[in-house]
PDB file of C-alpha atoms in Angstrom:
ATOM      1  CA  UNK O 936       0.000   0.000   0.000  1.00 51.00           C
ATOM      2  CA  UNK O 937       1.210   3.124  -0.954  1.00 57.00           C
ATOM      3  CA  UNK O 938       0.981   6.335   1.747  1.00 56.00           C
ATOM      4  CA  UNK O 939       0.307   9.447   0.304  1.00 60.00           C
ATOM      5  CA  UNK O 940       3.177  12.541   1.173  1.00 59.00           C
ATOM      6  CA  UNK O 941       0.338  13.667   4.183  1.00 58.00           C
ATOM      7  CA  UNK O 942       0.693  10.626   5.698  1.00 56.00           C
ATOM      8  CA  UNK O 943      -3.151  10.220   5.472  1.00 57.00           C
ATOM      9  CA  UNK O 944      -5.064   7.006   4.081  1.00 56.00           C
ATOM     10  CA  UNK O 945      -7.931   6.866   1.709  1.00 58.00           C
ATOM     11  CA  UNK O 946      -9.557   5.067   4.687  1.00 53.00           C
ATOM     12  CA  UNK O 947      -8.547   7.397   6.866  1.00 53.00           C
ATOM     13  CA  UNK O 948     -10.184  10.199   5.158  1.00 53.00           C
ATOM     14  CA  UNK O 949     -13.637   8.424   4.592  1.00 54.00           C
ATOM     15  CA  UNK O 950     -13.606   6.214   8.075  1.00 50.00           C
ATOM     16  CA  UNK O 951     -17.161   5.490   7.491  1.00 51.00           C
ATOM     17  CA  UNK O 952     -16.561   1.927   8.253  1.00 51.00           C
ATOM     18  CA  UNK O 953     -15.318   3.172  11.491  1.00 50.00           C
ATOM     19  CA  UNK O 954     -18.322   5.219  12.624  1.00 51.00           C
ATOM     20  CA  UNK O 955     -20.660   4.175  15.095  1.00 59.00           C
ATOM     21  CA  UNK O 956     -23.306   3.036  13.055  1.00 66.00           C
ATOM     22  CA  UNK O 957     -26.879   5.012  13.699  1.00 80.00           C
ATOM     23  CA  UNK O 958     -28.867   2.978  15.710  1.00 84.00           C
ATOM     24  CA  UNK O 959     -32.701   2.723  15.228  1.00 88.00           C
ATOM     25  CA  UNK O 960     -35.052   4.615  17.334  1.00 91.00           C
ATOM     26  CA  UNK O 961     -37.114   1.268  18.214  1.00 92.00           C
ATOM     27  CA  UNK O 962     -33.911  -0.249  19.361  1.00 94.00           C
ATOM     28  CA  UNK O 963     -33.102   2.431  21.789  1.00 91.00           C
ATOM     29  CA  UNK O 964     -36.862   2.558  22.753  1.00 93.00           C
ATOM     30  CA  UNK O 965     -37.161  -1.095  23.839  1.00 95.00           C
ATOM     31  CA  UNK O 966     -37.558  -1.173  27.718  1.00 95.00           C
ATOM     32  CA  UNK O 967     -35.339  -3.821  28.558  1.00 95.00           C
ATOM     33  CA  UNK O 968     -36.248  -3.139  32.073  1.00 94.00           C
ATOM     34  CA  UNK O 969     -39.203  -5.611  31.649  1.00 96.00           C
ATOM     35  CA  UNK O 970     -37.694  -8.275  30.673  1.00 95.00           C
ATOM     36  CA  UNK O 971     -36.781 -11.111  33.097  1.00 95.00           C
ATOM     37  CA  UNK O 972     -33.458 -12.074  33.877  1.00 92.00           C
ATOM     38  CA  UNK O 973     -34.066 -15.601  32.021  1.00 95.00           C
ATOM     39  CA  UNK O 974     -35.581 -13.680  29.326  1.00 95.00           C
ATOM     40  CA  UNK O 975     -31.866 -11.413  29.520  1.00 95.00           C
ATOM     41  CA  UNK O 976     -29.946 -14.433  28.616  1.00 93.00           C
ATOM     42  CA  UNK O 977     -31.923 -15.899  26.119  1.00 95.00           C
ATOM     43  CA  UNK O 978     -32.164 -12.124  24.427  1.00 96.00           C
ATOM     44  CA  UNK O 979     -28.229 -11.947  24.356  1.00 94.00           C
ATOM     45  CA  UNK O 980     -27.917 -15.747  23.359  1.00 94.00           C
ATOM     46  CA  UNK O 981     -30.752 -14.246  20.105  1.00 95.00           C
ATOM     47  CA  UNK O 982     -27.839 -11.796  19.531  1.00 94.00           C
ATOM     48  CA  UNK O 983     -25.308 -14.563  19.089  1.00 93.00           C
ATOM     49  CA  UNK O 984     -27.745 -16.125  17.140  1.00 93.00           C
ATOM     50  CA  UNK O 985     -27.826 -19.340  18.654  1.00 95.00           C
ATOM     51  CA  UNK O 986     -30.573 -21.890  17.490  1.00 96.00           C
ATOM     52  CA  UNK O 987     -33.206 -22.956  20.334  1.00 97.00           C
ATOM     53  CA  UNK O 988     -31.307 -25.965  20.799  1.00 97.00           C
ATOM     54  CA  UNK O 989     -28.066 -24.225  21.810  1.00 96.00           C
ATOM     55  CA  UNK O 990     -29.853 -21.840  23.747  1.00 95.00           C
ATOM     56  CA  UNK O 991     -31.400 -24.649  25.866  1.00 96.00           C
ATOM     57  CA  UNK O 992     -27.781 -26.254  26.236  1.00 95.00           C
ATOM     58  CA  UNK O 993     -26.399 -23.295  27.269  1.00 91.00           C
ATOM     59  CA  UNK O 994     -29.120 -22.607  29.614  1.00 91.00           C
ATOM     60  CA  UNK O 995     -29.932 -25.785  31.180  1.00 94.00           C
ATOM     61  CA  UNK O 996     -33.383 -25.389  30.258  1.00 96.00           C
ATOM     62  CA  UNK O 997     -35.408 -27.037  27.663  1.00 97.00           C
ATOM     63  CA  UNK O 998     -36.447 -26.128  23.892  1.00 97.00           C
ATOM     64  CA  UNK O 999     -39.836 -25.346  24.431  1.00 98.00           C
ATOM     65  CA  UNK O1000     -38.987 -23.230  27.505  1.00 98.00           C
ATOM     66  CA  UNK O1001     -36.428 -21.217  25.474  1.00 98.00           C
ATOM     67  CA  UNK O1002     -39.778 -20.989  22.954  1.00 97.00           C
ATOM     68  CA  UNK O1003     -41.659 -19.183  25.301  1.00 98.00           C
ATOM     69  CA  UNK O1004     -39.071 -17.107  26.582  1.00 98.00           C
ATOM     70  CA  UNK O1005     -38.654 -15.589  23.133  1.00 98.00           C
ATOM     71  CA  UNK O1006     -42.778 -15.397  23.070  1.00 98.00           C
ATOM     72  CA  UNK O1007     -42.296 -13.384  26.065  1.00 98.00           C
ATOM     73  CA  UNK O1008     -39.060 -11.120  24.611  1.00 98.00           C
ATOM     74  CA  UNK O1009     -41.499 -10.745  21.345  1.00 98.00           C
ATOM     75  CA  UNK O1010     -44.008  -9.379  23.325  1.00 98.00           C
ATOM     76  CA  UNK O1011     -42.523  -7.231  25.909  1.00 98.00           C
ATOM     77  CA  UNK O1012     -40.378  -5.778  23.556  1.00 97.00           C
ATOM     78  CA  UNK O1013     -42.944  -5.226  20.645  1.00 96.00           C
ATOM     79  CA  UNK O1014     -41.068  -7.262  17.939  1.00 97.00           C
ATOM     80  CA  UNK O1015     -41.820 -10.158  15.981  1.00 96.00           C
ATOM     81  CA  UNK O1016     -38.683 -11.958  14.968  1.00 97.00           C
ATOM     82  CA  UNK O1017     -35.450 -12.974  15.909  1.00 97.00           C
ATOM     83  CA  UNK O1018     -33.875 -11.153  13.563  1.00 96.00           C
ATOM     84  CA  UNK O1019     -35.327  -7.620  15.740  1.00 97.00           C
ATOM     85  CA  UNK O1020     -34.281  -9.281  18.784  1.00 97.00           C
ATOM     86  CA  UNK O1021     -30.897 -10.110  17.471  1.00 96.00           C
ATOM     87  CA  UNK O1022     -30.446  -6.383  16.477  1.00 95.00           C
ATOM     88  CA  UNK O1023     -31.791  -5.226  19.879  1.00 96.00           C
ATOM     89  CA  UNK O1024     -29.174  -7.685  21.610  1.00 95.00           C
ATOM     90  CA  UNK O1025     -26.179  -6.214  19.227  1.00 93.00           C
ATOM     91  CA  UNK O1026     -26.802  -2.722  19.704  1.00 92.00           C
ATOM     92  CA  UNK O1027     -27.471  -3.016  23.724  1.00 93.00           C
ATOM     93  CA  UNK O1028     -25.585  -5.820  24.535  1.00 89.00           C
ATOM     94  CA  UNK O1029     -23.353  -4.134  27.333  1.00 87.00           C
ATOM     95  CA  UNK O1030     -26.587  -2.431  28.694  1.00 88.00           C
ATOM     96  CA  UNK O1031     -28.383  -6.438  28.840  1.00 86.00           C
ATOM     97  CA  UNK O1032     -25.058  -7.677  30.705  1.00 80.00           C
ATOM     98  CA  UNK O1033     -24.479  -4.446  33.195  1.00 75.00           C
ATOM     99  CA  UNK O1034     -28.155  -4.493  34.494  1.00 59.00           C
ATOM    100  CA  UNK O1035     -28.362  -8.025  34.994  1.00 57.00           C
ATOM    101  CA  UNK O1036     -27.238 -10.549  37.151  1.00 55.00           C
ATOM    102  CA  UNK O1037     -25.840 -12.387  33.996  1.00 55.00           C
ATOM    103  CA  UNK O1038     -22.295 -12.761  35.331  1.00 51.00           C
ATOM    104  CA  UNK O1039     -23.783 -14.780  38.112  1.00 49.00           C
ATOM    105  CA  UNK O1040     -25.819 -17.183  36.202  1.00 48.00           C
ATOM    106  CA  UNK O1041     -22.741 -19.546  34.732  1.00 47.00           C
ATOM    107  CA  UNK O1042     -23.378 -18.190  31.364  1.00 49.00           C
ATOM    108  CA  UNK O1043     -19.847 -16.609  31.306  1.00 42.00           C
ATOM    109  CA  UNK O1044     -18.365 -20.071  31.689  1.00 42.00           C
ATOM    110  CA  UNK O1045     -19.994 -21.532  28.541  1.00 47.00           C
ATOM    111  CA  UNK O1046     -18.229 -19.273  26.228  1.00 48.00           C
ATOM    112  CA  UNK O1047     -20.533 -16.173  26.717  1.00 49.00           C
ATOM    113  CA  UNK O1048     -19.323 -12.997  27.799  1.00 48.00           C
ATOM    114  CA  UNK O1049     -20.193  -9.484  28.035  1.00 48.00           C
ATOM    115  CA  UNK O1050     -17.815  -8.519  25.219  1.00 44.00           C
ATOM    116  CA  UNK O1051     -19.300 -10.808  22.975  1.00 44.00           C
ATOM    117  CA  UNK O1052     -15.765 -12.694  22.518  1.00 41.00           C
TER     118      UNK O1052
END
C-alpha cells in the first residue's frame, strides 16, 4: 500500500466503516427493564444467534422453555422476529449484561461474555 506525502489514508479520510453506526429509534426505545433475567440471557444468546437448541444447552433449560421465553421477549419488547431481537441484543448488549445478574448465572463459563468474545 502506498501512503500518500500527508501521511493520510484513503480510509482514513472516509472512516465510514469506522463510525458508530446510527442505531434505530425502536432499538433504543425497547424497555429492557421488563424483561426477566431468564428472558436477559436468552435475548443476548438471540444476539449470538444461537438456534433454540443451543440456547437450551447453554441454559440448562429445555427447547420449548427457550420458545416461550422468546414469546415473552417478542411481546414485551414489541417485535416479531429474531432477527429484531438479534439487532436489539447487538446494539445493547453491554446495557443487557451491566443491568443483569448475567455474570452470576454460569453463562460466562460456557463461552458467553459481556464482550461478545
Amino acid at each position: 500500500m502506498r501512503i500518500p506525502p500527508d501521511g493520510r489514508t484513503e480510509h482514513d479520510r472516509t472512516r465510514h466503516c469506522c463510525e458508530p453506526l446510527d442505531v434505530p429509534s425502536w432499538v433504543r426505545e425497547a424497555d429492557l427493564s421488563l424483561l426477566t433475567t431468564r428472558e436477559r440471557e436468552v435475548l443476548v444468546a438471540l444476539g449470538d444467534c444461537l438456534p433454540s437448541t443451543a440456547i437450551a444447552d447453554s441454559c440448562c433449560i429445555t427447547e420449548r422453555t427457550v420458545k416461550k421465553h422468546i414469546a415473552g421477549i417478542f411481546l414485551k419488547l414489541e417485535i416479531s422476529s429474531r432477527a429484531e431481537a438479534a439487532v436489539i441484543a447487538t446494539c445493547r448488549k453491554r446495557e443487557l449484561w451491566a443491568n443483569s445478574g448475567l455474570a452470576d448465572t454460569g453463562l460466562l463459563g460456557r463461552g458467553m461474555t459481556p464482550s461478545g468474545e
